[in-house]
Short mmCIF file of C-alpha atoms in Angstrom, two decimals:
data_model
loop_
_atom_site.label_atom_id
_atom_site.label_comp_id
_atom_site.label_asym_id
_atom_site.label_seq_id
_atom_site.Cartn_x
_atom_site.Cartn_y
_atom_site.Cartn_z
CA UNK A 1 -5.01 -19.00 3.15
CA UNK A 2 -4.87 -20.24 6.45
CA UNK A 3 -6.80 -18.41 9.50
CA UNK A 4 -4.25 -17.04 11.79
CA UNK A 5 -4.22 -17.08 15.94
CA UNK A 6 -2.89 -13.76 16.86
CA UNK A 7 -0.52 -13.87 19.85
CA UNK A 8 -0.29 -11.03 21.61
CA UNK A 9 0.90 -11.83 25.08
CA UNK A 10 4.51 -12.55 26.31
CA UNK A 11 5.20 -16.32 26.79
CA UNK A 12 7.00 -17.34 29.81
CA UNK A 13 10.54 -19.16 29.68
CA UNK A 14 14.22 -18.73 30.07
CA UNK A 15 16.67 -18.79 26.86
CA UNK A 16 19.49 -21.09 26.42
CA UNK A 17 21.87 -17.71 27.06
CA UNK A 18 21.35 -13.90 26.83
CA UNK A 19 19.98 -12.92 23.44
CA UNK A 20 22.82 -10.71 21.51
CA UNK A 21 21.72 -7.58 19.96
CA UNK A 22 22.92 -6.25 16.57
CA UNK A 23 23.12 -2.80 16.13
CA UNK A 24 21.69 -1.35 13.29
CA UNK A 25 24.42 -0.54 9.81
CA UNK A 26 23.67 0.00 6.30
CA UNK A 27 25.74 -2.68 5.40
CA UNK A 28 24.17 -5.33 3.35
CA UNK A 29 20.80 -4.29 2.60
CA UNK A 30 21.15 -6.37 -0.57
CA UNK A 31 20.05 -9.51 1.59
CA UNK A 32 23.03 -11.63 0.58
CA UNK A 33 23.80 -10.93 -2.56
CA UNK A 34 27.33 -9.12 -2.31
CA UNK A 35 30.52 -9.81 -0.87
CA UNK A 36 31.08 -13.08 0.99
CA UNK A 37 27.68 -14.51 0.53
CA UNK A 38 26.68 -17.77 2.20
CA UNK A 39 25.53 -19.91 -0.25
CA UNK A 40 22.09 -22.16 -0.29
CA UNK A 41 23.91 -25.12 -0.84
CA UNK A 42 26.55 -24.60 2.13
CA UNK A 43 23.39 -23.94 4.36
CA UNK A 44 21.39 -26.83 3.18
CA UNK A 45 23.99 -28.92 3.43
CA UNK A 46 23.87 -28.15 7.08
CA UNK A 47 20.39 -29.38 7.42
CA UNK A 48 20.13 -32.34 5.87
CA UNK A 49 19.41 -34.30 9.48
CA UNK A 50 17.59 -33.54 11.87
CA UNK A 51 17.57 -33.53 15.30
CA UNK A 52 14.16 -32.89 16.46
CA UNK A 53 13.51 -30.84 19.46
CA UNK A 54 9.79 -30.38 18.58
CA UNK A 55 7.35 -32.70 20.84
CA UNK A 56 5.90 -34.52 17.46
CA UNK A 57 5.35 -32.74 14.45
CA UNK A 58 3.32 -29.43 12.52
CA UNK A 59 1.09 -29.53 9.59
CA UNK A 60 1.60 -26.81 7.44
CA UNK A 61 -2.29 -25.93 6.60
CA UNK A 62 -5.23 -26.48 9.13
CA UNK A 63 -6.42 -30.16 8.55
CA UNK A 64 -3.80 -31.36 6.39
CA UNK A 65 -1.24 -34.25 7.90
CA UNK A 66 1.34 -33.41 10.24
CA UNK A 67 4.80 -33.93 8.93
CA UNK A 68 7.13 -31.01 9.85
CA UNK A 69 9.67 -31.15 12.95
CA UNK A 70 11.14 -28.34 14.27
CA UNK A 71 15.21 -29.16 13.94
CA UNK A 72 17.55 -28.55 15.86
CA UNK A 73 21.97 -27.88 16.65
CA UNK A 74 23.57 -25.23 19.27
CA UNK A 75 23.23 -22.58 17.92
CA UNK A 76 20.05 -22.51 15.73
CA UNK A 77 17.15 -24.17 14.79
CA UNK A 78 15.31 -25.13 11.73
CA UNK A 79 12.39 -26.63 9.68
CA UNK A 80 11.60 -27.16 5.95
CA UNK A 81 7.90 -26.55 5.06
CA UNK A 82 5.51 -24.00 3.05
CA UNK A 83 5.28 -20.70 3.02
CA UNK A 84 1.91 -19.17 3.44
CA UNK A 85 1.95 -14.98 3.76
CA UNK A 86 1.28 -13.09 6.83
CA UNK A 87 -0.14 -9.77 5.40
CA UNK A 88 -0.80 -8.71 9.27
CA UNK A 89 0.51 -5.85 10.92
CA UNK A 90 0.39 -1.81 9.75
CA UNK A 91 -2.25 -0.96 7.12
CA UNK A 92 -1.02 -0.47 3.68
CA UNK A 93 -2.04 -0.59 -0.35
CA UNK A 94 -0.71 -4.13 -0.54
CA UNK A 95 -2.25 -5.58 3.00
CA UNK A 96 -5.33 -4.70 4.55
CA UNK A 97 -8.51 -6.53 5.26
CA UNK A 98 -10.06 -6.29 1.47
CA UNK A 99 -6.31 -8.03 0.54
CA UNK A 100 -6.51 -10.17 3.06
CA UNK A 101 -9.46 -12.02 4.17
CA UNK A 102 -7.34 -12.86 7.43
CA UNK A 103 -6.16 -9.92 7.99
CA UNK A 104 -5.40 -8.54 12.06
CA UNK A 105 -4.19 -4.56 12.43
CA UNK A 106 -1.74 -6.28 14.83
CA UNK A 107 1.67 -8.50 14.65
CA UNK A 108 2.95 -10.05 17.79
CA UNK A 109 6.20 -8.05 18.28
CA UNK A 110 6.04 -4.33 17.54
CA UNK A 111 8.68 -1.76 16.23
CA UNK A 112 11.04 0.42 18.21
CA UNK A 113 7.89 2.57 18.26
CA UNK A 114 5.58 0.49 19.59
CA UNK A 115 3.85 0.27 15.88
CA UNK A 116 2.99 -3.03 14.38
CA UNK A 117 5.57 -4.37 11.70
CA UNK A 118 4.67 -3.56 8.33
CA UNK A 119 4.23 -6.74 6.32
CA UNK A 120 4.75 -5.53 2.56
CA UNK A 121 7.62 -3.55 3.84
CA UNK A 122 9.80 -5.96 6.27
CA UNK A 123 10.75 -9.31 5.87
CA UNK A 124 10.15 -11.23 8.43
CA UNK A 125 9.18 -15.24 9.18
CA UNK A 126 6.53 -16.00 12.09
CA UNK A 127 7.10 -18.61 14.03
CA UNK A 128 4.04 -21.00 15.67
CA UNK A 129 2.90 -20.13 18.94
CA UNK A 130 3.63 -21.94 22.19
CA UNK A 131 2.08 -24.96 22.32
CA UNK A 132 2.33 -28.63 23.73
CA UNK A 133 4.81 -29.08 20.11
CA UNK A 134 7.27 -26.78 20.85
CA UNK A 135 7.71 -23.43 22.74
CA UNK A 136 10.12 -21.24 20.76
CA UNK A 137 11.30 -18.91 23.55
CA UNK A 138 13.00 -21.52 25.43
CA UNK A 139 15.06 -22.55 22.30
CA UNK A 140 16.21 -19.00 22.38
CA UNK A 141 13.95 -17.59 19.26
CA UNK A 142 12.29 -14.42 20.13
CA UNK A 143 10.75 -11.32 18.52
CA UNK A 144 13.49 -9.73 16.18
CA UNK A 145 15.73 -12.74 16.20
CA UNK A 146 17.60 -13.55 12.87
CA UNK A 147 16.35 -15.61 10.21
CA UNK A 148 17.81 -16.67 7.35
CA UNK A 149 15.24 -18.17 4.49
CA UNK A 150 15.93 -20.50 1.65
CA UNK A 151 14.34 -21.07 -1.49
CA UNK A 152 15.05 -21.89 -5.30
CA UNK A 153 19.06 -21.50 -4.70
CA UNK A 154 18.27 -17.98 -2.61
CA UNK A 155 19.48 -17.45 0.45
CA UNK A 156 17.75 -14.11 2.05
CA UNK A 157 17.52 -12.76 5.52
CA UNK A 158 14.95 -11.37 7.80
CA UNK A 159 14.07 -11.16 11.36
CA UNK A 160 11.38 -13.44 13.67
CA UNK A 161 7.75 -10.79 13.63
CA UNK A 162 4.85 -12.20 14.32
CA UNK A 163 3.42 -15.70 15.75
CA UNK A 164 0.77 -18.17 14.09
CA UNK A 165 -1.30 -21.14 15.48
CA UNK A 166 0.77 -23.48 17.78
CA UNK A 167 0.01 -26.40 15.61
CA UNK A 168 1.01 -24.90 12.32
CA UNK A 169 4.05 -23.94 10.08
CA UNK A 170 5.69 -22.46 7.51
CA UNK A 171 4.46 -18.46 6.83
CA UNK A 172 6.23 -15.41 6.35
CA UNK A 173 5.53 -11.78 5.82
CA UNK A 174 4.35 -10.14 2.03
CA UNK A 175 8.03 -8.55 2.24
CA UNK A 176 9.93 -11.63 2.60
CA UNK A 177 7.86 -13.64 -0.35
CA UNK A 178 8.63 -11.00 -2.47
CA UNK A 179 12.27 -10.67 -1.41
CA UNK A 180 12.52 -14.20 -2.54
CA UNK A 181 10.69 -14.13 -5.75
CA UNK A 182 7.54 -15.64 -4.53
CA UNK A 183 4.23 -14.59 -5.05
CA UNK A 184 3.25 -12.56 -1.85
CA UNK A 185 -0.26 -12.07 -3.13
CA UNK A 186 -2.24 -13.10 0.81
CA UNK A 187 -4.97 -14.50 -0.90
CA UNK A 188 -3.27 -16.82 -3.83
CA UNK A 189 0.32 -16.83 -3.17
CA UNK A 190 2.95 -18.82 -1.48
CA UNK A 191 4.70 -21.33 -1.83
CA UNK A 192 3.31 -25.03 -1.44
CA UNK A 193 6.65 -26.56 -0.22
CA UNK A 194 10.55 -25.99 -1.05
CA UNK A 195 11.07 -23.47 2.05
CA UNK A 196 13.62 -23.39 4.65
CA UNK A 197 13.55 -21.54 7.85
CA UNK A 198 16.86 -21.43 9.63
CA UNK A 199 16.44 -19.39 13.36
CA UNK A 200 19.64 -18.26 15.07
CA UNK A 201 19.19 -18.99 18.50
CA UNK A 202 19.64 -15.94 21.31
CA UNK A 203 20.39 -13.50 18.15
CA UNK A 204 18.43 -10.13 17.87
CA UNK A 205 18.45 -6.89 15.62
CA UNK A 206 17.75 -3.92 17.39
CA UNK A 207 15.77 -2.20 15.80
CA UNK A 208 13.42 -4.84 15.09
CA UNK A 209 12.73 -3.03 11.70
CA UNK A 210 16.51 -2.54 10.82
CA UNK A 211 16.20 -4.90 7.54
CA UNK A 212 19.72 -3.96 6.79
CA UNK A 213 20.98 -4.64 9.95
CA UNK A 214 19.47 -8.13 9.75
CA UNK A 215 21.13 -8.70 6.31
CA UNK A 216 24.44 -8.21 8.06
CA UNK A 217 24.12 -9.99 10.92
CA UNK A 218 22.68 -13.13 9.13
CA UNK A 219 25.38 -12.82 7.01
CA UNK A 220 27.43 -13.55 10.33
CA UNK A 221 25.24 -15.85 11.85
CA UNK A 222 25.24 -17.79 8.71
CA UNK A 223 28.58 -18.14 7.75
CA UNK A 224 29.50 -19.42 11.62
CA UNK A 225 26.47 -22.15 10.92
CA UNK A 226 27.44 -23.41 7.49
CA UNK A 227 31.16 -23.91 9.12
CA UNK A 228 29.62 -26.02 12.06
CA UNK A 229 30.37 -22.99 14.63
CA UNK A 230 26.84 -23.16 15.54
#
């Protein structure tokens, strides 16, 4: 388990264009699974070069060698890595500091409430913080942008909740593990490689904590990527 950096403030700089906000449906909650499905392969097939818009590259664990750009096309942008579990956020059976040795009451974006997300509840993918690397708010990527995660021939969805260090990558929430069969146990799970993160860029579900209405507009956002629309 890596030790997280908790990013709390907002981070200066303009998007590419105006973010466009999904309204919430019920459509889709599935994450993928039912009609019209965008497959893994059409979506990896999509990233198999890179254009790298990151200034160098992250390490996935503190310490270890740094060999992950961030990717990226028009309309989104991308990076294969880990995935490490962000247990952060709302207090629950499942995440909480005797869970999680890491563990911060906090995530960096908040619900239409003004609550912290719930990690064992939403999925969601953090994204590093702003750094000399790469500064995702000017490629467009903000709090409750759409995701759309990749591993083991699954393709599921979630939005952008919480930030890490700004010289590491590759974590995701308890929820999304689980929603992709992985072991979202904070202190032993994960996955040590095999994960890709595909951002939408200027996308956003509103309600942050609309899971289905992430589902369906990653659907969307995923099918326009996979034909080259994005």
């Amino acid at each position: 388990m890596r030790t997280r950096m908790l990013a709390l403030s907002a981070v200066c700089g303009a998007a590419l264009l105006a973010p466009t906000a999904f309204p919430a449906t019920a459509d889709g909650a599935d994450g993928g699974t039912g009609a019209d499905p965008v497959s893994a392969a059409e979506l990896l097939a999509r990233v198999k070069s890179c254009t790298r818009i990151s200034d160098g590259k992250y390490r996935t664990d503190q310490g270890g060698p740094a060999k992950v750009p961030v990717c990226g096309t028009e309309g989104a942008v991308f990076w294969q890595a880990d995935m490490d579990i962000d247990c952060d956020g709302r207090i629950t059976k499942a995440c909480n500091s005797g869970t999680d040795p890491s563990f911060l009451p906090e995530t960096a974006f908040r619900t239409s409430a003004g609550k912290p997300l719930d990690s064992a509840r939403l999925p969601y993918v953090v994204v590093p913080g702003p750094g000399p690397l790469w500064n995702h708010r000017k490629a467009g990527i903000r709090g409750g942008g759409v995701a759309a995660v990749i591993h083991r021939g699954k393709v599921r969805y979630a939005v952008v909740g919480d930030t890490g260090p700004a010289g590491i990558i590759g974590e995701a929430s308890y929820a999304m593990a689980e929603f992709l069969g992985i072991d979202p146990d904070p202190k032993t799970g994960g996955a040590a490689s095999g994960v890709t993160y595909i951002l939408f860029r200027n996308s956003r579900v509103s309600p942050i904590e609309d899971h289905a209405a992430a589902v369906a507009a990653g659907r969307s956002l995923a099918r326009e990527f996979a034909d080259g629309d994005r």
